[in-house]
Tab-separated table of C-alpha atoms in Angstrom:
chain	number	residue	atom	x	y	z
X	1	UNK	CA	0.176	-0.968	13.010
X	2	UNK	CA	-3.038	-1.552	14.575
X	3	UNK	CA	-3.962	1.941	14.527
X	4	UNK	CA	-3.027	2.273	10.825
X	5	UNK	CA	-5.332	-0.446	10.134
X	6	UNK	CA	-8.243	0.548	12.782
X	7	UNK	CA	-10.047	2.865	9.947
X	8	UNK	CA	-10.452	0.486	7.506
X	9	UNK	CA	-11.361	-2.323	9.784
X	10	UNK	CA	-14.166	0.536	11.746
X	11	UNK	CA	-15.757	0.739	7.968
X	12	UNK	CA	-16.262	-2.947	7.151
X	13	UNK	CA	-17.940	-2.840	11.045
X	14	UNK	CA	-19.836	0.667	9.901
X	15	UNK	CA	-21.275	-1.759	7.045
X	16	UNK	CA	-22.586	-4.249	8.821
X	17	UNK	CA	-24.046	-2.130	11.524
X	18	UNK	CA	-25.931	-0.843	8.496
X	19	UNK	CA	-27.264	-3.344	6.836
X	20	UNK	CA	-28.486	-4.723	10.130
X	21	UNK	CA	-30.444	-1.338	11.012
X	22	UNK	CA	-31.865	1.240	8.225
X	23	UNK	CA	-30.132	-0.173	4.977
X	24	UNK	CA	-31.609	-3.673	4.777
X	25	UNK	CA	-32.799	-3.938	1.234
X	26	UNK	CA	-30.346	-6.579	-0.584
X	27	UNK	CA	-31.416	-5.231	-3.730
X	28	UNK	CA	-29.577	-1.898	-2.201
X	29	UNK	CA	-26.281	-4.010	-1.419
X	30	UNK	CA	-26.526	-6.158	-4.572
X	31	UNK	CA	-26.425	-3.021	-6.859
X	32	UNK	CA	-23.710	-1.301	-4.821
X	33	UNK	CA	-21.231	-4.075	-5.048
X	34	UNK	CA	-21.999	-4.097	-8.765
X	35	UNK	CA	-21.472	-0.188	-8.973
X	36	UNK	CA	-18.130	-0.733	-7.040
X	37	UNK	CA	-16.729	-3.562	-9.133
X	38	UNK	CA	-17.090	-2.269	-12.425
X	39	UNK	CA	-17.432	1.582	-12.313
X	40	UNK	CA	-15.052	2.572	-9.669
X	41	UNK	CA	-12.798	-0.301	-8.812
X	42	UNK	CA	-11.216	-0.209	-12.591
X	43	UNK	CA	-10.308	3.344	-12.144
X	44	UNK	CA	-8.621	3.020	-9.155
X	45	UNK	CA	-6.424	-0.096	-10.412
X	46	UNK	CA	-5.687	1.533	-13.934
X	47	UNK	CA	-4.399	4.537	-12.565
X	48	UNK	CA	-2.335	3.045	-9.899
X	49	UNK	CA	-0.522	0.640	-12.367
X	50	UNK	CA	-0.235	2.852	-15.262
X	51	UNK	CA	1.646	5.790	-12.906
X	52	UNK	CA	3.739	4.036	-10.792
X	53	UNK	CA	7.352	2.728	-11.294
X	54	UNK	CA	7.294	-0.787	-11.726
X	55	UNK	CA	10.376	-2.524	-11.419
X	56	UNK	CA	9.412	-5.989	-13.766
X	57	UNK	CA	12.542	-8.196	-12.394
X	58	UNK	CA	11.617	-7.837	-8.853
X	59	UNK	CA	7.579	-8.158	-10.043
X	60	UNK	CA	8.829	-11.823	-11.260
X	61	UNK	CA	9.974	-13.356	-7.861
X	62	UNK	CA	6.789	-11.941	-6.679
X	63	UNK	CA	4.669	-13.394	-8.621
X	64	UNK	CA	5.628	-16.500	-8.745
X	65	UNK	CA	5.684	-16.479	-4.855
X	66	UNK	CA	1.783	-15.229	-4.802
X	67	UNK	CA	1.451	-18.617	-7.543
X	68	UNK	CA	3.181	-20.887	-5.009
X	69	UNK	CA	1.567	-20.032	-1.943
X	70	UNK	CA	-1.800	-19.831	-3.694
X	71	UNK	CA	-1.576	-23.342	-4.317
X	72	UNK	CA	-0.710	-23.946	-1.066
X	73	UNK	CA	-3.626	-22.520	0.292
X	74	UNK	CA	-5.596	-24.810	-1.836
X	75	UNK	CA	-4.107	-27.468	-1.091
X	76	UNK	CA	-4.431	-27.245	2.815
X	77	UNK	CA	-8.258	-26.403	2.330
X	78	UNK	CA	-8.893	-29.176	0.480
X	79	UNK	CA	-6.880	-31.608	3.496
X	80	UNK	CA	-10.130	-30.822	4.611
X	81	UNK	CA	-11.615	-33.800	3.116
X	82	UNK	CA	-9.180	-36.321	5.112
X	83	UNK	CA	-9.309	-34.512	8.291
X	84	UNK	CA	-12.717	-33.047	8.828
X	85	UNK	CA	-14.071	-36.061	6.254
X	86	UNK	CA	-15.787	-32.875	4.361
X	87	UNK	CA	-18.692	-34.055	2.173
X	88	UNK	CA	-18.332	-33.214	-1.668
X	89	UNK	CA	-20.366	-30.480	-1.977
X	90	UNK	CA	-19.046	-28.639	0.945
X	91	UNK	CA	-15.572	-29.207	0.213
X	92	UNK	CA	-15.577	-27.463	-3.163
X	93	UNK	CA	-17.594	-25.035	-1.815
X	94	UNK	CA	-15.118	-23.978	0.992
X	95	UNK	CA	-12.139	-24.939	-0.313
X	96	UNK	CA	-12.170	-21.858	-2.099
X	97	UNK	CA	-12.389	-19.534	1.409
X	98	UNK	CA	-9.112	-20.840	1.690
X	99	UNK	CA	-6.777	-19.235	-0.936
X	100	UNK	CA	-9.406	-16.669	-2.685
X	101	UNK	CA	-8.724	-13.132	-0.862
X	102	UNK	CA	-10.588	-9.743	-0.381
X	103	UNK	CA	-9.031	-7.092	-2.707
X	104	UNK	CA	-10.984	-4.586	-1.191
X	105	UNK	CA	-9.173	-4.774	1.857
X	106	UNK	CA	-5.706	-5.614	0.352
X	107	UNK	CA	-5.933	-2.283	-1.634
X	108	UNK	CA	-6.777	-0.606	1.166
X	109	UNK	CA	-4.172	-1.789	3.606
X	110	UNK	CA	-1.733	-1.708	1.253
X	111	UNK	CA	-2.413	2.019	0.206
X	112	UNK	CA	-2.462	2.791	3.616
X	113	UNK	CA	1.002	0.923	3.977
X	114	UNK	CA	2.623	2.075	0.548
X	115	UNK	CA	1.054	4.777	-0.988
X	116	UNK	CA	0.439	4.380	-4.950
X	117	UNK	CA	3.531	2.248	-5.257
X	118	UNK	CA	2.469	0.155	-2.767
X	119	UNK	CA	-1.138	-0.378	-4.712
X	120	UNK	CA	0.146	-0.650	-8.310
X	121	UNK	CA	2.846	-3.623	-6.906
X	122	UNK	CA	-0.446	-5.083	-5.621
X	123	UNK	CA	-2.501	-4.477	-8.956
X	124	UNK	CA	-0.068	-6.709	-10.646
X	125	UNK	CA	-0.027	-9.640	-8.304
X	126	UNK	CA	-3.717	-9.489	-8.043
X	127	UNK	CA	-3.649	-9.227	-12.038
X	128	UNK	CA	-1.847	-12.568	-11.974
X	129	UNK	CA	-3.767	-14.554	-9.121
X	130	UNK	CA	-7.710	-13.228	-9.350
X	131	UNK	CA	-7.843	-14.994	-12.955
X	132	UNK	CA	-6.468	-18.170	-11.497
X	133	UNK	CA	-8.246	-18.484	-8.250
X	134	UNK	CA	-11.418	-17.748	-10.150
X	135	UNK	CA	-10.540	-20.548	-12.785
X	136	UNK	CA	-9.684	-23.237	-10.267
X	137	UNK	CA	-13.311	-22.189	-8.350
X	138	UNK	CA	-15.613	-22.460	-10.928
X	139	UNK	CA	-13.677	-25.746	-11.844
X	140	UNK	CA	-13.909	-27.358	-8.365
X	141	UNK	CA	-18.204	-25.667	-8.244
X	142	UNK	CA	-19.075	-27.322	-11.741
X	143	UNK	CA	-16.873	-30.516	-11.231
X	144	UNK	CA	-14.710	-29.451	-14.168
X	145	UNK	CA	-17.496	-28.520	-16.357
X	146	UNK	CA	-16.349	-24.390	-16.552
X	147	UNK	CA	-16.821	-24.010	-20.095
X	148	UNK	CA	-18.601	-20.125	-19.585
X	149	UNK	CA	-15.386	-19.353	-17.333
X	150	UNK	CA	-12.847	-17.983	-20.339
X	151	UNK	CA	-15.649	-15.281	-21.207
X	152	UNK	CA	-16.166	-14.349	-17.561
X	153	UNK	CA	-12.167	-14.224	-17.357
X	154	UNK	CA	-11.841	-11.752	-20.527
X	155	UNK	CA	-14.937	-10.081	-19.504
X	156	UNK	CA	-13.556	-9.202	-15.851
X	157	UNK	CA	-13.286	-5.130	-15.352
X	158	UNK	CA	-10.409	-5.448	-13.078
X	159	UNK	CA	-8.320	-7.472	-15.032
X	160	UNK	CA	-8.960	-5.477	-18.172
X	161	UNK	CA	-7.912	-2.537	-15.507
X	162	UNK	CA	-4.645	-3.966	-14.594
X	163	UNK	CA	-4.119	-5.164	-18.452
X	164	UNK	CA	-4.782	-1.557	-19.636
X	165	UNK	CA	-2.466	0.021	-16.558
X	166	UNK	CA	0.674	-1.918	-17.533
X	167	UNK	CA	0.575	-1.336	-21.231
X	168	UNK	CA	0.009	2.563	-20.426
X	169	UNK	CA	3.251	1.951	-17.739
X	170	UNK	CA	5.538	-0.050	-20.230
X	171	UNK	CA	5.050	2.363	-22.848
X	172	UNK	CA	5.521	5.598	-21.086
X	173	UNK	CA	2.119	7.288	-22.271
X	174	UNK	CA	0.084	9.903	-20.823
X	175	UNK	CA	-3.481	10.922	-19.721
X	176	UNK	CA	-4.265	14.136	-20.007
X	177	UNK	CA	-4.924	15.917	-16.924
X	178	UNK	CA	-8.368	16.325	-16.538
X	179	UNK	CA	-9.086	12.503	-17.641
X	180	UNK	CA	-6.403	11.644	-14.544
X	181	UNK	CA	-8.061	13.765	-12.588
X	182	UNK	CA	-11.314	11.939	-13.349
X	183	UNK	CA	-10.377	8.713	-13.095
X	184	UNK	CA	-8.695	9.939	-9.462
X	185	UNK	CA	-12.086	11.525	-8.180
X	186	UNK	CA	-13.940	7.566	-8.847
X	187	UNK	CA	-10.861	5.878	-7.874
X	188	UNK	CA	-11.209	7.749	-4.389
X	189	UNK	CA	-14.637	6.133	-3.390
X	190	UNK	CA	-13.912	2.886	-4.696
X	191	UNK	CA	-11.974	1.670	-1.058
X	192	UNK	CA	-13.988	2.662	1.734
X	193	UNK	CA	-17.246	2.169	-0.531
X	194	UNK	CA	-15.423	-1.263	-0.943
X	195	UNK	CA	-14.600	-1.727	2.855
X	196	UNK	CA	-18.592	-0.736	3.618
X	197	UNK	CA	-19.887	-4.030	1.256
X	198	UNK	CA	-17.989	-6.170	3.176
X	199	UNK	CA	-19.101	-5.243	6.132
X	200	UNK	CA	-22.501	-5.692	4.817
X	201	UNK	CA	-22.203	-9.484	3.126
X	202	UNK	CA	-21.538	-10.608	6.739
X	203	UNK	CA	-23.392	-13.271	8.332
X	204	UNK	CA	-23.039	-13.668	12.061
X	205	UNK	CA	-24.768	-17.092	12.526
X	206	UNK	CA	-24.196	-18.862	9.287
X	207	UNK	CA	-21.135	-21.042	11.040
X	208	UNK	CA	-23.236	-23.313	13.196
X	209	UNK	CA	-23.771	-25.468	10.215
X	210	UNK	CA	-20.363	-26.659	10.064
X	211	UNK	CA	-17.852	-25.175	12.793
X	212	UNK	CA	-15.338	-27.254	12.320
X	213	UNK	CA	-14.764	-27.140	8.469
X	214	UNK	CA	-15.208	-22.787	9.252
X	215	UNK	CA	-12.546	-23.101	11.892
X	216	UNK	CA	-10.080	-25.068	9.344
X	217	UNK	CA	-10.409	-22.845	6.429
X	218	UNK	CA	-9.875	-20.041	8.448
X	219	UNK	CA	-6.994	-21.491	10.200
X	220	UNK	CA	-5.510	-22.051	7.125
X	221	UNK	CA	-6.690	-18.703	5.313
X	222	UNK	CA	-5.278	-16.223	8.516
X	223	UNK	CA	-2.314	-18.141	9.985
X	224	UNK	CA	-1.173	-21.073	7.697
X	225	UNK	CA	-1.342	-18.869	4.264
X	226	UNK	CA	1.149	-15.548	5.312
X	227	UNK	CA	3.533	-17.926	7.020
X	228	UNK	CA	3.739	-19.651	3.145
X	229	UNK	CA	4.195	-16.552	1.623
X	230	UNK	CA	7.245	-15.379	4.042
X	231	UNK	CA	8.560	-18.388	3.209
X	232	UNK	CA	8.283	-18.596	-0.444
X	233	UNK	CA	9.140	-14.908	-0.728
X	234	UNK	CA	12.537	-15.587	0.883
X	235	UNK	CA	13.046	-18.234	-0.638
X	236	UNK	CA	13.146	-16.438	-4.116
X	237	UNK	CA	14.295	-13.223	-2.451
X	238	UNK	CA	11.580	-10.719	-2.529
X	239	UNK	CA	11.829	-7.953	-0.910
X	240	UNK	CA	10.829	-3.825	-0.273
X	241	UNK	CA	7.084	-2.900	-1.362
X	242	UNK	CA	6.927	-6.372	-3.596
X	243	UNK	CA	7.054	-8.220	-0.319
X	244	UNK	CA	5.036	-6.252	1.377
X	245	UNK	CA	2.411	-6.770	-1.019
X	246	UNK	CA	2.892	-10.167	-1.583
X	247	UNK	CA	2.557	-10.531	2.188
X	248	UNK	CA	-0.776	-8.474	2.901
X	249	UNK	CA	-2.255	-10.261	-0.127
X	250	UNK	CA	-1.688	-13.314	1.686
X	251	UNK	CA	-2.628	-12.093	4.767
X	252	UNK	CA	-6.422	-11.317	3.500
X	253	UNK	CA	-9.759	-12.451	4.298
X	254	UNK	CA	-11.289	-14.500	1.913
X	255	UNK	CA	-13.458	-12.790	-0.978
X	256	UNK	CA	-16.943	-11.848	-0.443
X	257	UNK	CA	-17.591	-12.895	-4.461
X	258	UNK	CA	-16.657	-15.957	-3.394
X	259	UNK	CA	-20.253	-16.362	-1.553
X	260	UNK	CA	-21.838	-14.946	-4.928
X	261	UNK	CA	-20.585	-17.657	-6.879
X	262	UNK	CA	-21.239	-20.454	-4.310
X	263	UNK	CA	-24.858	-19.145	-4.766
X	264	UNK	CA	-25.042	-18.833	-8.593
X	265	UNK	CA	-23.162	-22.550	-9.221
X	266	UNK	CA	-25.956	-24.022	-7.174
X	267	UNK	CA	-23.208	-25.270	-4.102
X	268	UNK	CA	-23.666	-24.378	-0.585
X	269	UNK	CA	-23.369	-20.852	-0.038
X	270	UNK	CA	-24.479	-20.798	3.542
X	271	UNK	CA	-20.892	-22.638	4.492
X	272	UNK	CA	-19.014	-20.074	2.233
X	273	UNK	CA	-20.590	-17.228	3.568
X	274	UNK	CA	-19.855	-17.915	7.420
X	275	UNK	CA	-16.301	-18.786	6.751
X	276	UNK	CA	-15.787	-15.607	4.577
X	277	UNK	CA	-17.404	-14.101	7.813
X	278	UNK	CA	-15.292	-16.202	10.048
X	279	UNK	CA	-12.222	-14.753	8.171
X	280	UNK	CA	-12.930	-11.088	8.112
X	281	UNK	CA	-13.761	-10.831	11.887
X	282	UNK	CA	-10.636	-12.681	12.532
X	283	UNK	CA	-8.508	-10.768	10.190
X	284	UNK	CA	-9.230	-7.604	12.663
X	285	UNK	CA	-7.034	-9.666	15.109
X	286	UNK	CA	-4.497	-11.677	12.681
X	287	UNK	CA	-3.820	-9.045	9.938
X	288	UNK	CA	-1.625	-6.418	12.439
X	289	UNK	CA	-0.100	-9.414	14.059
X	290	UNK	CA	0.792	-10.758	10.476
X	291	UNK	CA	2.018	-7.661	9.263
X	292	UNK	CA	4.068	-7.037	12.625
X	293	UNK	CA	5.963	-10.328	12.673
X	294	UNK	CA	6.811	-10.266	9.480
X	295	UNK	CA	6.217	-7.234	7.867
């Protein structure tokens, strides 16, 4: 498992060693992640969900597992205001670290796990949960004042991606072959291209603001999260690749956009951005063991 995983895990290392040496610009890594999320990100999901077989009545159980451990995740971050005594501002600004997950790194594990099954069974949970976790964020950042969110939401390239892929799926149509081919060629840089920008968002010494409310959401995000998901998924019996993605998607590091819109809603994005650091380095360590126990 480890050495399955080692690849992707060397790139998001690769990325930081770069922007720490010759590729320093921001400007560089700003437009990059932009390039990534709406040019070849969209490509990769469409095609994945619009190919594979998709089996909807085992897609239900999983879905509503990814909704209930979600809001588990958040929560157990926000417990973070009666046991760390988290100040406003910080706590809706980390909460978030705690259920919000990389889907850079899910797609990539999971395609390395699965194949294209195992990525379009993904697509559809992350279809599902990245409009919700992005609600409840910009809710808890703006103090319920989110009015701008619903055009961000119907706006989003991945979720009109996923949308797109399942009508193409449920009604059996067809890209011709040199479109598919295409749409393969950007799909095929969007993950380690993907894996690279995270590497490069980290930030080594932002935790020593608050280590404590880092080491919680982390806690929470690596260990307390996947052991919510095994339980909800056999609970409602989930099982083969729809587990399996269910339980890497828990299993992630939280989401480097989760920084971006710390920054842009005026909160503290110093705190987010060491625990989404805190998160990643530890998911070298937590994700095989995860995946190993309960995989």
């Amino acid at each position: 498992m480890i050495t399955l995983l080692l690849p992707d895990f060397l790139l998001i290392l690769l990325g930081y060693a770069l922007r720490r040496s010759s590729f320093r610009d921001d400007g560089f890594w700003q437009g990059m992640e932009q390039f990534i999320y709406y040019v070849l990100f969209p490509p990769l999901l469409f095609n994945a969900v619009s190919r594979a077989p998709l089996d909807m009545a085992q897609s239900g159980p999983m879905l509503l597992a990814g909704l209930l451990f979600t809001l588990g995740g958040l929560l157990l971050g926000y417990a973070a205001r009666w046991l760390l005594q988290a100040t406003p501002t910080a706590l809706n600004s980390g909460t978030q670290c705690a259920y919000r997950f990389n889907t850079y790194v899910g797609l990539a594990i999971i395609g390395g796990l699965h194949g294209q099954q195992g990525i379009a069974a993904f697509a559809v949970l992350v279809g599902l949960l990245i409009p919700l976790v992005n609600l409840v964020a910009i809710l808890q950042l703006t103090q319920g004042q989110g009015n701008r969110i619903w055009r961000e939401l119907l706006a989003n390239p991945l979720i009109i991606a996923i949308t797109l892929g399942l009508c193409w799926n449920l009604n059996e149509w067809s890209l011709p072959t040199w479109l598919h081919h295409g749409l393969g060629l950007l799909a095929g840089a969007a993950l380690p291209l993907g894996l690279i920008t995270v590497g490069g968002a980290l930030r080594l010494a932002a935790w020593r603001g608050a280590p404590w409310l880092v080491a919680w959401w982390s806690v929470v995000k690596l260990l307390l999260l996947p052991l919510l998901a095994v339980a909800c998924c056999r609970l409602l019996g989930v099982t083969g690749v729809y587990y399996q993605a269910a339980l890497v998607l828990a299993c992630l590091p939280s989401a480097t956009t989760a920084y971006i819109l710390a920054v842009r809603l005026g909160s503290d994005g110093q705190l987010v951005a060491a625990t989404i650091t805190a998160t990643t380095l530890g998911a070298m360590l937590t994700v095989p063991l995860n995946l190993a126990l309960w995989g």
